[in-house]
Amino acid sequence: MPDSTHPASPIPHPVVIDTDPGIDDMLALLLALASPELDLRGISVSYGNTVVENAYRNAVEILRRAGRRVTLGVGARRPLRRQLAVARETHGATGLGYAELPPPGVILDWVKSLDRLLAEQPQPVTLVTLGPVTSLALALRREPEVVRAKVARHIAMVGNIAARGNTTRYAEFNAWCDPEALDTVLRAELPTELVGLDVTREAVLGPQDVTRLAHSQSPNARWIHDALRFYMEFHKQAEGLDGCIVNDVLPIALLLRPDVLTFEDRNLAVGLDDGDHRGHTRVKPDGARVRVATQVDMSRVRPLLSERVFRWATRATPTAISQEGATV
Ligand code: RIB
Ligand code: CA
């Protein structure tokens, strides 16, 4: 009998996403919203690419443009103990590059935390973390039994094994932001799957994809293009790349096409010092056992973005992003 945990199940797969939107987060959220395979039960926003007030405003604007209502929570506002540092040079002052946005509001204290968002789920979900894992670490501290009962699977865009870091030469940004949080999550021995730079460095959106948006008159296409234009400029300057790396799309693509990534088991530990190895996720015999993505088939990922997100965005008449439109 198919159930919602089976990838090929006709029952939409319940998912909660913790995210720091963030330009690549924005594409990941739109892909999740456009996919009939997924039941996006909630979004919690976190600091990371930008401050949490911007992340909240950005998530609201993404949902408004998508024409969709999803329960919004607020996870982490700052790292467990490290100083807050955001990626302004990568995602811009707003977190979404040159895209036009309303001013951020203040975040009221009563908003729902990730643990409360998980606690209200009627059935276990797949938790996808696309930013620092501070929100999950806080949830584990506050309500470990809720996390263990409601997180059937955890897919994290975090870390790197063989691939060069993108924040220091050794560390990936989400791991670097809060290594103590990642240490807590790894030690919790949740069913965590790491989708790190070893595969996401291949998730490159080429200029032709971005240009397709620029040639559209659709407001949503131009808005996404304004965000990606900033991201492309950063990658050109920082990595000499003609394109941009859309890391966060891969965890969502994995849920839609389970064979798009190949995993191997590794024992991992994360660097907790203050130097170049801060946030460095490396193989250690006594480290936590975790599944790590080692290969990606990007030929299966590109059609998902182009057919489910860009096709929606370039429609002449803006419509709600709908799951009925998924053709690939
Ligand atoms: O290192 C890349 C990751 O850090 C992505 O999730 C990006 O959005 C940033 O959060
Ligand atoms: Ca992110």
mmCIF file of C-alpha atoms and ligand atoms in Angstrom:
data_model
loop_
_atom_site.group_PDB
_atom_site.id
_atom_site.type_symbol
_atom_site.label_atom_id
_atom_site.label_comp_id
_atom_site.label_asym_id
_atom_site.label_seq_id
_atom_site.Cartn_x
_atom_site.Cartn_y
_atom_site.Cartn_z
ATOM 1 C CA MET A 1 0.000 0.000 0.000
ATOM 2 C CA PRO A 2 1.682 3.288 -1.049
ATOM 3 C CA ASP A 3 2.092 5.814 1.730
ATOM 4 C CA SER A 4 3.363 9.386 1.774
ATOM 5 C CA THR A 5 6.872 8.304 2.722
ATOM 6 C CA HIS A 6 7.228 6.319 -0.510
ATOM 7 C CA PRO A 7 8.776 8.544 -3.233
ATOM 8 C CA ALA A 8 6.504 7.212 -5.947
ATOM 9 C CA SER A 9 3.420 7.523 -3.761
ATOM 10 C CA PRO A 10 0.417 9.385 -5.284
ATOM 11 C CA ILE A 11 -0.084 10.858 -1.797
ATOM 12 C CA PRO A 12 1.763 14.213 -1.552
ATOM 13 C CA HIS A 13 4.821 13.957 0.653
ATOM 14 C CA PRO A 14 4.518 16.187 3.776
ATOM 15 C CA VAL A 15 7.469 18.589 3.967
ATOM 16 C CA VAL A 16 8.584 21.400 6.285
ATOM 17 C CA ILE A 17 11.366 23.683 5.031
ATOM 18 C CA ASP A 18 13.683 25.757 7.246
ATOM 19 C CA THR A 19 15.276 28.364 5.016
ATOM 20 C CA ASP A 20 17.306 31.594 4.880
ATOM 21 C CA PRO A 21 15.949 33.179 1.650
ATOM 22 C CA GLY A 22 18.335 33.796 -0.063
ATOM 23 C CA ILE A 23 18.330 33.653 -3.833
ATOM 24 C CA ASP A 24 18.845 29.910 -4.270
ATOM 25 C CA ASP A 25 16.407 29.315 -1.390
ATOM 26 C CA MET A 26 13.810 31.313 -3.373
ATOM 27 C CA LEU A 27 14.124 28.938 -6.361
ATOM 28 C CA ALA A 28 13.937 25.919 -4.033
ATOM 29 C CA LEU A 29 10.744 27.241 -2.394
ATOM 30 C CA LEU A 30 9.118 27.966 -5.768
ATOM 31 C CA LEU A 31 10.027 24.463 -7.009
ATOM 32 C CA ALA A 32 8.520 22.912 -3.879
ATOM 33 C CA LEU A 33 5.338 24.984 -4.299
ATOM 34 C CA ALA A 34 5.053 23.942 -7.964
ATOM 35 C CA SER A 35 5.409 20.224 -7.276
ATOM 36 C CA PRO A 36 2.350 17.960 -6.846
ATOM 37 C CA GLU A 37 4.545 15.344 -5.190
ATOM 38 C CA LEU A 38 4.966 17.621 -2.156
ATOM 39 C CA ASP A 39 2.618 18.923 0.527
ATOM 40 C CA LEU A 40 4.500 21.958 1.861
ATOM 41 C CA ARG A 41 3.162 21.987 5.424
ATOM 42 C CA GLY A 42 5.201 24.922 6.689
ATOM 43 C CA ILE A 43 8.176 27.195 6.213
ATOM 44 C CA SER A 44 10.350 28.461 9.054
ATOM 45 C CA VAL A 45 12.758 31.251 8.270
ATOM 46 C CA SER A 46 16.225 31.631 9.713
ATOM 47 C CA TYR A 47 19.103 34.088 9.684
ATOM 48 C CA GLY A 48 21.879 33.083 7.293
ATOM 49 C CA ASN A 49 22.104 34.651 3.844
ATOM 50 C CA THR A 50 20.488 37.697 5.414
ATOM 51 C CA VAL A 51 19.078 38.825 8.761
ATOM 52 C CA VAL A 52 15.936 37.038 9.913
ATOM 53 C CA GLU A 53 13.715 40.117 9.412
ATOM 54 C CA ASN A 54 14.684 40.158 5.716
ATOM 55 C CA ALA A 55 14.293 36.374 5.467
ATOM 56 C CA TYR A 56 10.752 36.654 6.855
ATOM 57 C CA ARG A 57 9.848 39.518 4.466
ATOM 58 C CA ASN A 58 11.384 37.602 1.571
ATOM 59 C CA ALA A 59 9.418 34.434 2.353
ATOM 60 C CA VAL A 60 6.194 36.473 2.556
ATOM 61 C CA GLU A 61 6.949 38.107 -0.834
ATOM 62 C CA ILE A 62 7.795 34.740 -2.442
ATOM 63 C CA LEU A 63 4.476 33.283 -1.213
ATOM 64 C CA ARG A 64 2.591 36.439 -2.309
ATOM 65 C CA ARG A 65 4.009 36.229 -5.848
ATOM 66 C CA ALA A 66 3.363 32.468 -5.895
ATOM 67 C CA GLY A 67 -0.224 33.135 -4.870
ATOM 68 C CA ARG A 68 0.013 30.547 -2.146
ATOM 69 C CA ARG A 69 -0.619 30.477 1.619
ATOM 70 C CA VAL A 70 1.768 28.362 3.708
ATOM 71 C CA THR A 71 2.144 28.453 7.489
ATOM 72 C CA LEU A 72 5.188 30.609 8.279
ATOM 73 C CA GLY A 73 7.317 30.240 11.396
ATOM 74 C CA VAL A 74 10.537 31.784 12.610
ATOM 75 C CA GLY A 75 13.408 29.496 13.514
ATOM 76 C CA ALA A 76 16.748 30.994 14.478
ATOM 77 C CA ARG A 77 17.499 34.718 14.661
ATOM 78 C CA ARG A 78 21.243 34.229 15.334
ATOM 79 C CA PRO A 79 23.789 31.404 15.818
ATOM 80 C CA LEU A 80 23.881 29.442 19.114
ATOM 81 C CA ARG A 81 27.026 31.218 20.262
ATOM 82 C CA ARG A 82 28.912 32.609 17.243
ATOM 83 C CA GLN A 83 28.579 36.206 16.119
ATOM 84 C CA LEU A 84 25.886 36.784 13.489
ATOM 85 C CA ALA A 85 27.417 37.081 9.992
ATOM 86 C CA VAL A 86 25.293 37.244 6.821
ATOM 87 C CA ALA A 87 26.181 36.789 3.133
ATOM 88 C CA ARG A 88 25.475 40.313 1.894
ATOM 89 C CA GLU A 89 28.037 40.068 -0.886
ATOM 90 C CA THR A 90 26.350 36.897 -2.232
ATOM 91 C CA HIS A 91 22.645 37.641 -1.825
ATOM 92 C CA GLY A 92 22.601 41.438 -1.490
ATOM 93 C CA ALA A 93 21.446 43.784 1.261
ATOM 94 C CA THR A 94 17.878 42.439 1.081
ATOM 95 C CA GLY A 95 18.770 38.763 0.651
ATOM 96 C CA LEU A 96 17.242 38.684 -2.851
ATOM 97 C CA GLY A 97 19.735 40.657 -4.896
ATOM 98 C CA TYR A 98 18.224 43.418 -7.049
ATOM 99 C CA ALA A 99 14.626 42.130 -6.709
ATOM 100 C CA GLU A 100 12.170 44.799 -5.608
ATOM 101 C CA LEU A 101 10.827 44.194 -2.095
ATOM 102 C CA PRO A 102 8.708 45.967 0.522
ATOM 103 C CA PRO A 103 10.564 47.084 3.659
ATOM 104 C CA PRO A 104 11.013 44.381 6.324
ATOM 105 C CA GLY A 105 8.749 44.558 9.356
ATOM 106 C CA VAL A 106 9.701 43.646 12.882
ATOM 107 C CA ILE A 107 9.229 40.039 13.905
ATOM 108 C CA LEU A 108 6.867 39.687 16.808
ATOM 109 C CA ASP A 109 7.811 37.373 19.632
ATOM 110 C CA TRP A 110 4.687 35.231 19.369
ATOM 111 C CA VAL A 111 5.569 33.814 15.927
ATOM 112 C CA LYS A 112 5.739 30.021 15.674
ATOM 113 C CA SER A 113 9.152 28.393 16.184
ATOM 114 C CA LEU A 114 10.288 25.345 14.199
ATOM 115 C CA ASP A 115 9.572 22.987 17.122
ATOM 116 C CA ARG A 116 6.007 24.321 17.370
ATOM 117 C CA LEU A 117 5.596 24.025 13.579
ATOM 118 C CA LEU A 118 6.717 20.388 13.806
ATOM 119 C CA ALA A 119 4.590 19.651 16.897
ATOM 120 C CA GLU A 120 1.386 20.657 15.067
ATOM 121 C CA GLN A 121 1.992 18.253 12.176
ATOM 122 C CA PRO A 122 -0.597 15.440 12.111
ATOM 123 C CA GLN A 123 1.995 13.017 10.726
ATOM 124 C CA PRO A 124 5.792 12.768 10.481
ATOM 125 C CA VAL A 125 7.331 15.000 7.808
ATOM 126 C CA THR A 126 10.503 15.368 5.822
ATOM 127 C CA LEU A 127 12.369 18.373 7.233
ATOM 128 C CA VAL A 128 14.493 20.157 4.628
ATOM 129 C CA THR A 129 17.032 22.647 6.016
ATOM 130 C CA LEU A 130 18.427 25.087 3.473
ATOM 131 C CA GLY A 131 20.300 27.418 5.815
ATOM 132 C CA PRO A 132 22.356 27.139 9.000
ATOM 133 C CA VAL A 133 20.897 24.327 11.144
ATOM 134 C CA THR A 134 20.480 26.554 14.207
ATOM 135 C CA SER A 135 16.668 26.306 14.061
ATOM 136 C CA LEU A 136 16.855 22.499 14.223
ATOM 137 C CA ALA A 137 19.476 22.592 16.988
ATOM 138 C CA LEU A 138 17.195 24.871 19.036
ATOM 139 C CA ALA A 139 14.233 22.554 18.395
ATOM 140 C CA LEU A 140 16.325 19.599 19.594
ATOM 141 C CA ARG A 141 17.231 21.542 22.750
ATOM 142 C CA ARG A 142 13.650 22.629 23.466
ATOM 143 C CA GLU A 143 11.597 19.613 22.384
ATOM 144 C CA PRO A 144 13.808 16.651 21.399
ATOM 145 C CA GLU A 145 10.919 14.186 21.604
ATOM 146 C CA VAL A 146 8.819 16.307 19.220
ATOM 147 C CA VAL A 147 11.692 16.413 16.730
ATOM 148 C CA ARG A 148 12.246 12.650 16.936
ATOM 149 C CA ALA A 149 8.516 11.940 16.601
ATOM 150 C CA LYS A 150 7.793 14.370 13.761
ATOM 151 C CA VAL A 151 10.971 14.329 11.625
ATOM 152 C CA ALA A 152 10.855 11.108 9.609
ATOM 153 C CA ARG A 153 13.703 12.290 7.394
ATOM 154 C CA HIS A 154 16.063 15.307 7.435
ATOM 155 C CA ILE A 155 17.637 16.530 4.218
ATOM 156 C CA ALA A 156 20.205 19.280 4.814
ATOM 157 C CA MET A 157 21.965 21.501 2.317
ATOM 158 C CA VAL A 158 25.112 21.761 4.405
ATOM 159 C CA GLY A 159 28.785 20.871 4.426
ATOM 160 C CA ASN A 160 31.359 19.529 1.998
ATOM 161 C CA ILE A 161 33.703 16.549 2.052
ATOM 162 C CA ALA A 162 35.966 16.514 -0.991
ATOM 163 C CA ALA A 163 34.739 19.820 -2.493
ATOM 164 C CA ARG A 164 36.409 23.132 -1.694
ATOM 165 C CA GLY A 165 34.569 25.315 0.792
ATOM 166 C CA ASN A 166 32.743 28.487 -0.257
ATOM 167 C CA THR A 167 33.189 30.510 2.925
ATOM 168 C CA THR A 168 36.707 29.495 3.917
ATOM 169 C CA ARG A 169 38.753 27.165 1.761
ATOM 170 C CA TYR A 170 37.515 24.300 3.977
ATOM 171 C CA ALA A 171 33.984 25.268 5.051
ATOM 172 C CA GLU A 172 30.562 25.627 3.450
ATOM 173 C CA PHE A 173 28.467 28.646 4.522
ATOM 174 C CA ASN A 174 25.591 26.930 6.385
ATOM 175 C CA ALA A 175 28.067 24.819 8.372
ATOM 176 C CA TRP A 176 30.401 27.789 8.951
ATOM 177 C CA CYS A 177 27.608 30.037 10.283
ATOM 178 C CA ASP A 178 26.920 27.774 13.245
ATOM 179 C CA PRO A 179 29.230 24.764 13.620
ATOM 180 C CA GLU A 180 27.948 24.124 17.163
ATOM 181 C CA ALA A 181 24.428 23.741 15.777
ATOM 182 C CA LEU A 182 25.639 21.294 13.130
ATOM 183 C CA ASP A 183 27.562 19.368 15.814
ATOM 184 C CA THR A 184 24.333 19.129 17.856
ATOM 185 C CA VAL A 185 22.360 17.922 14.823
ATOM 186 C CA LEU A 186 24.971 15.333 13.810
ATOM 187 C CA ARG A 187 25.198 13.989 17.382
ATOM 188 C CA ALA A 188 21.377 13.727 17.583
ATOM 189 C CA GLU A 189 21.592 10.871 15.060
ATOM 190 C CA LEU A 190 18.445 11.901 13.204
ATOM 191 C CA PRO A 191 17.889 10.314 9.761
ATOM 192 C CA THR A 192 19.958 13.126 8.256
ATOM 193 C CA GLU A 193 21.100 13.199 4.619
ATOM 194 C CA LEU A 194 23.748 15.769 3.716
ATOM 195 C CA VAL A 195 23.460 17.471 0.334
ATOM 196 C CA GLY A 196 26.652 19.496 0.341
ATOM 197 C CA LEU A 197 29.005 21.271 -2.007
ATOM 198 C CA ASP A 198 30.314 17.940 -3.318
ATOM 199 C CA VAL A 199 27.132 17.813 -5.413
ATOM 200 C CA THR A 200 25.721 21.357 -5.287
ATOM 201 C CA ARG A 201 28.767 22.846 -6.997
ATOM 202 C CA GLU A 202 27.433 21.055 -10.107
ATOM 203 C CA ALA A 203 24.026 22.739 -9.730
ATOM 204 C CA VAL A 204 24.926 25.617 -12.015
ATOM 205 C CA LEU A 205 22.221 27.714 -13.663
ATOM 206 C CA GLY A 206 23.660 28.909 -16.976
ATOM 207 C CA PRO A 207 23.276 32.383 -18.529
ATOM 208 C CA GLN A 208 20.783 30.974 -21.071
ATOM 209 C CA ASP A 209 18.378 30.026 -18.261
ATOM 210 C CA VAL A 210 18.606 33.481 -16.709
ATOM 211 C CA THR A 211 18.348 35.258 -20.069
ATOM 212 C CA ARG A 212 15.051 33.427 -20.776
ATOM 213 C CA LEU A 213 13.644 35.261 -17.762
ATOM 214 C CA ALA A 214 15.068 38.600 -18.887
ATOM 215 C CA HIS A 215 13.300 38.356 -22.256
ATOM 216 C CA SER A 216 9.924 37.791 -20.613
ATOM 217 C CA GLN A 217 7.494 40.648 -19.947
ATOM 218 C CA SER A 218 6.003 38.745 -17.019
ATOM 219 C CA PRO A 219 6.443 40.604 -13.689
ATOM 220 C CA ASN A 220 7.390 37.379 -11.885
ATOM 221 C CA ALA A 221 10.030 36.503 -14.506
ATOM 222 C CA ARG A 222 11.588 39.957 -14.231
ATOM 223 C CA TRP A 223 11.521 39.792 -10.434
ATOM 224 C CA ILE A 224 13.294 36.414 -10.371
ATOM 225 C CA HIS A 225 15.715 37.724 -13.007
ATOM 226 C CA ASP A 226 16.539 40.741 -10.836
ATOM 227 C CA ALA A 227 17.438 38.389 -7.986
ATOM 228 C CA LEU A 228 19.475 36.037 -10.214
ATOM 229 C CA ARG A 229 21.275 38.928 -11.951
ATOM 230 C CA PHE A 230 22.869 39.896 -8.620
ATOM 231 C CA TYR A 231 23.721 36.247 -7.908
ATOM 232 C CA MET A 232 25.327 35.864 -11.375
ATOM 233 C CA GLU A 233 27.457 38.976 -10.815
ATOM 234 C CA PHE A 234 28.670 37.570 -7.490
ATOM 235 C CA HIS A 235 29.617 34.203 -9.024
ATOM 236 C CA LYS A 236 31.450 35.882 -11.887
ATOM 237 C CA GLN A 237 33.453 38.019 -9.501
ATOM 238 C CA ALA A 238 34.033 35.430 -6.739
ATOM 239 C CA GLU A 239 34.370 32.203 -8.728
ATOM 240 C CA GLY A 240 34.937 33.319 -12.326
ATOM 241 C CA LEU A 241 31.756 31.385 -13.132
ATOM 242 C CA ASP A 242 29.453 32.160 -16.086
ATOM 243 C CA GLY A 243 26.298 31.214 -14.221
ATOM 244 C CA CYS A 244 25.263 30.734 -10.594
ATOM 245 C CA ILE A 245 25.186 27.813 -8.168
ATOM 246 C CA VAL A 246 21.636 27.035 -7.012
ATOM 247 C CA ASN A 247 22.623 24.813 -4.082
ATOM 248 C CA ASP A 248 19.211 24.693 -2.391
ATOM 249 C CA VAL A 249 17.358 23.345 -5.424
ATOM 250 C CA LEU A 250 19.030 19.935 -5.011
ATOM 251 C CA PRO A 251 17.342 18.850 -1.725
ATOM 252 C CA ILE A 252 13.945 19.603 -3.319
ATOM 253 C CA ALA A 253 14.928 17.843 -6.562
ATOM 254 C CA LEU A 254 15.881 14.811 -4.436
ATOM 255 C CA LEU A 255 12.342 14.648 -3.053
ATOM 256 C CA LEU A 256 10.915 14.825 -6.590
ATOM 257 C CA ARG A 257 13.403 12.483 -8.283
ATOM 258 C CA PRO A 258 14.906 10.190 -5.588
ATOM 259 C CA ASP A 259 17.578 8.853 -7.939
ATOM 260 C CA VAL A 260 18.949 12.297 -8.831
ATOM 261 C CA LEU A 261 21.557 11.976 -6.075
ATOM 262 C CA THR A 262 23.848 9.111 -5.067
ATOM 263 C CA PHE A 263 24.643 8.760 -1.356
ATOM 264 C CA GLU A 264 27.385 7.065 0.636
ATOM 265 C CA ASP A 265 27.577 6.576 4.417
ATOM 266 C CA ARG A 266 30.297 8.562 6.183
ATOM 267 C CA ASN A 267 31.377 9.215 9.773
ATOM 268 C CA LEU A 268 31.544 12.993 10.040
ATOM 269 C CA ALA A 269 32.646 15.624 12.536
ATOM 270 C CA VAL A 270 32.485 19.404 12.175
ATOM 271 C CA GLY A 271 35.312 21.839 12.976
ATOM 272 C CA LEU A 272 34.520 23.892 16.092
ATOM 273 C CA ASP A 273 37.619 26.051 16.179
ATOM 274 C CA ASP A 274 37.880 29.667 15.032
ATOM 275 C CA GLY A 275 40.296 29.311 12.147
ATOM 276 C CA ASP A 276 39.997 28.160 8.535
ATOM 277 C CA HIS A 277 38.602 24.830 9.733
ATOM 278 C CA ARG A 278 35.605 26.412 11.477
ATOM 279 C CA GLY A 279 32.566 24.551 10.090
ATOM 280 C CA HIS A 280 34.767 22.108 8.135
ATOM 281 C CA THR A 281 32.785 18.846 7.834
ATOM 282 C CA ARG A 282 35.352 16.077 7.633
ATOM 283 C CA VAL A 283 35.444 12.295 7.816
ATOM 284 C CA LYS A 284 36.439 11.076 11.300
ATOM 285 C CA PRO A 285 36.233 7.407 12.409
ATOM 286 C CA ASP A 286 34.489 8.355 15.682
ATOM 287 C CA GLY A 287 32.276 10.928 13.952
ATOM 288 C CA ALA A 288 28.502 10.744 13.531
ATOM 289 C CA ARG A 289 27.230 8.265 10.908
ATOM 290 C CA VAL A 290 25.398 10.174 8.179
ATOM 291 C CA ARG A 291 24.458 9.730 4.531
ATOM 292 C CA VAL A 292 26.363 12.115 2.260
ATOM 293 C CA ALA A 293 25.474 12.890 -1.366
ATOM 294 C CA THR A 294 28.460 12.157 -3.581
ATOM 295 C CA GLN A 295 27.063 12.338 -7.133
ATOM 296 C CA VAL A 296 24.290 14.262 -8.930
ATOM 297 C CA ASP A 297 22.554 13.843 -12.277
ATOM 298 C CA MET A 298 21.893 17.455 -13.245
ATOM 299 C CA SER A 299 20.162 16.335 -16.467
ATOM 300 C CA ARG A 300 17.256 15.299 -14.226
ATOM 301 C CA VAL A 301 17.260 18.568 -12.237
ATOM 302 C CA ARG A 302 17.260 21.204 -14.991
ATOM 303 C CA PRO A 303 13.885 20.221 -16.521
ATOM 304 C CA LEU A 304 12.274 20.518 -13.068
ATOM 305 C CA LEU A 305 13.340 24.139 -12.732
ATOM 306 C CA SER A 306 12.628 25.129 -16.331
ATOM 307 C CA GLU A 307 9.260 23.390 -16.612
ATOM 308 C CA ARG A 308 7.911 24.002 -13.130
ATOM 309 C CA VAL A 309 9.372 27.380 -12.094
ATOM 310 C CA PHE A 310 10.506 29.293 -15.186
ATOM 311 C CA ARG A 311 7.488 28.247 -17.270
ATOM 312 C CA TRP A 312 5.197 29.522 -14.477
ATOM 313 C CA ALA A 313 7.233 32.721 -14.056
ATOM 314 C CA THR A 314 7.182 33.623 -17.767
ATOM 315 C CA ARG A 315 3.400 33.273 -18.162
ATOM 316 C CA ALA A 316 2.066 36.503 -19.667
ATOM 317 C CA THR A 317 -0.687 36.671 -17.074
ATOM 318 C CA PRO A 318 0.599 36.108 -13.538
ATOM 319 C CA THR A 319 -1.133 33.099 -11.961
ATOM 320 C CA ALA A 320 -0.737 31.257 -8.673
ATOM 321 C CA ILE A 321 2.049 28.709 -8.930
ATOM 322 C CA SER A 322 0.060 25.529 -9.128
ATOM 323 C CA GLN A 323 0.917 21.913 -8.670
ATOM 324 C CA GLU A 324 -1.345 20.960 -11.551
ATOM 325 C CA GLY A 325 1.132 22.584 -13.926
ATOM 326 C CA ALA A 326 3.882 20.067 -13.282
ATOM 327 C CA THR A 327 4.654 18.267 -16.531
ATOM 328 C CA VAL A 328 8.081 16.801 -15.723
HETATM 329 O O1 RIB B 1 26.669 27.304 0.994
HETATM 330 C C1 RIB B 1 25.475 27.453 0.286
HETATM 331 C C2 RIB B 1 24.314 27.533 1.225
HETATM 332 O O2 RIB B 1 24.449 28.686 2.077
HETATM 333 C C3 RIB B 1 22.979 27.740 0.501
HETATM 334 O O3 RIB B 1 21.946 27.204 1.264
HETATM 335 C C4 RIB B 1 22.863 29.225 0.447
HETATM 336 O O4 RIB B 1 21.505 29.653 0.304
HETATM 337 C C5 RIB B 1 23.397 29.608 1.801
HETATM 338 O O5 RIB B 1 22.349 29.448 2.755
HETATM 339 CA CA CA B 2 20.088 28.695 1.885
#
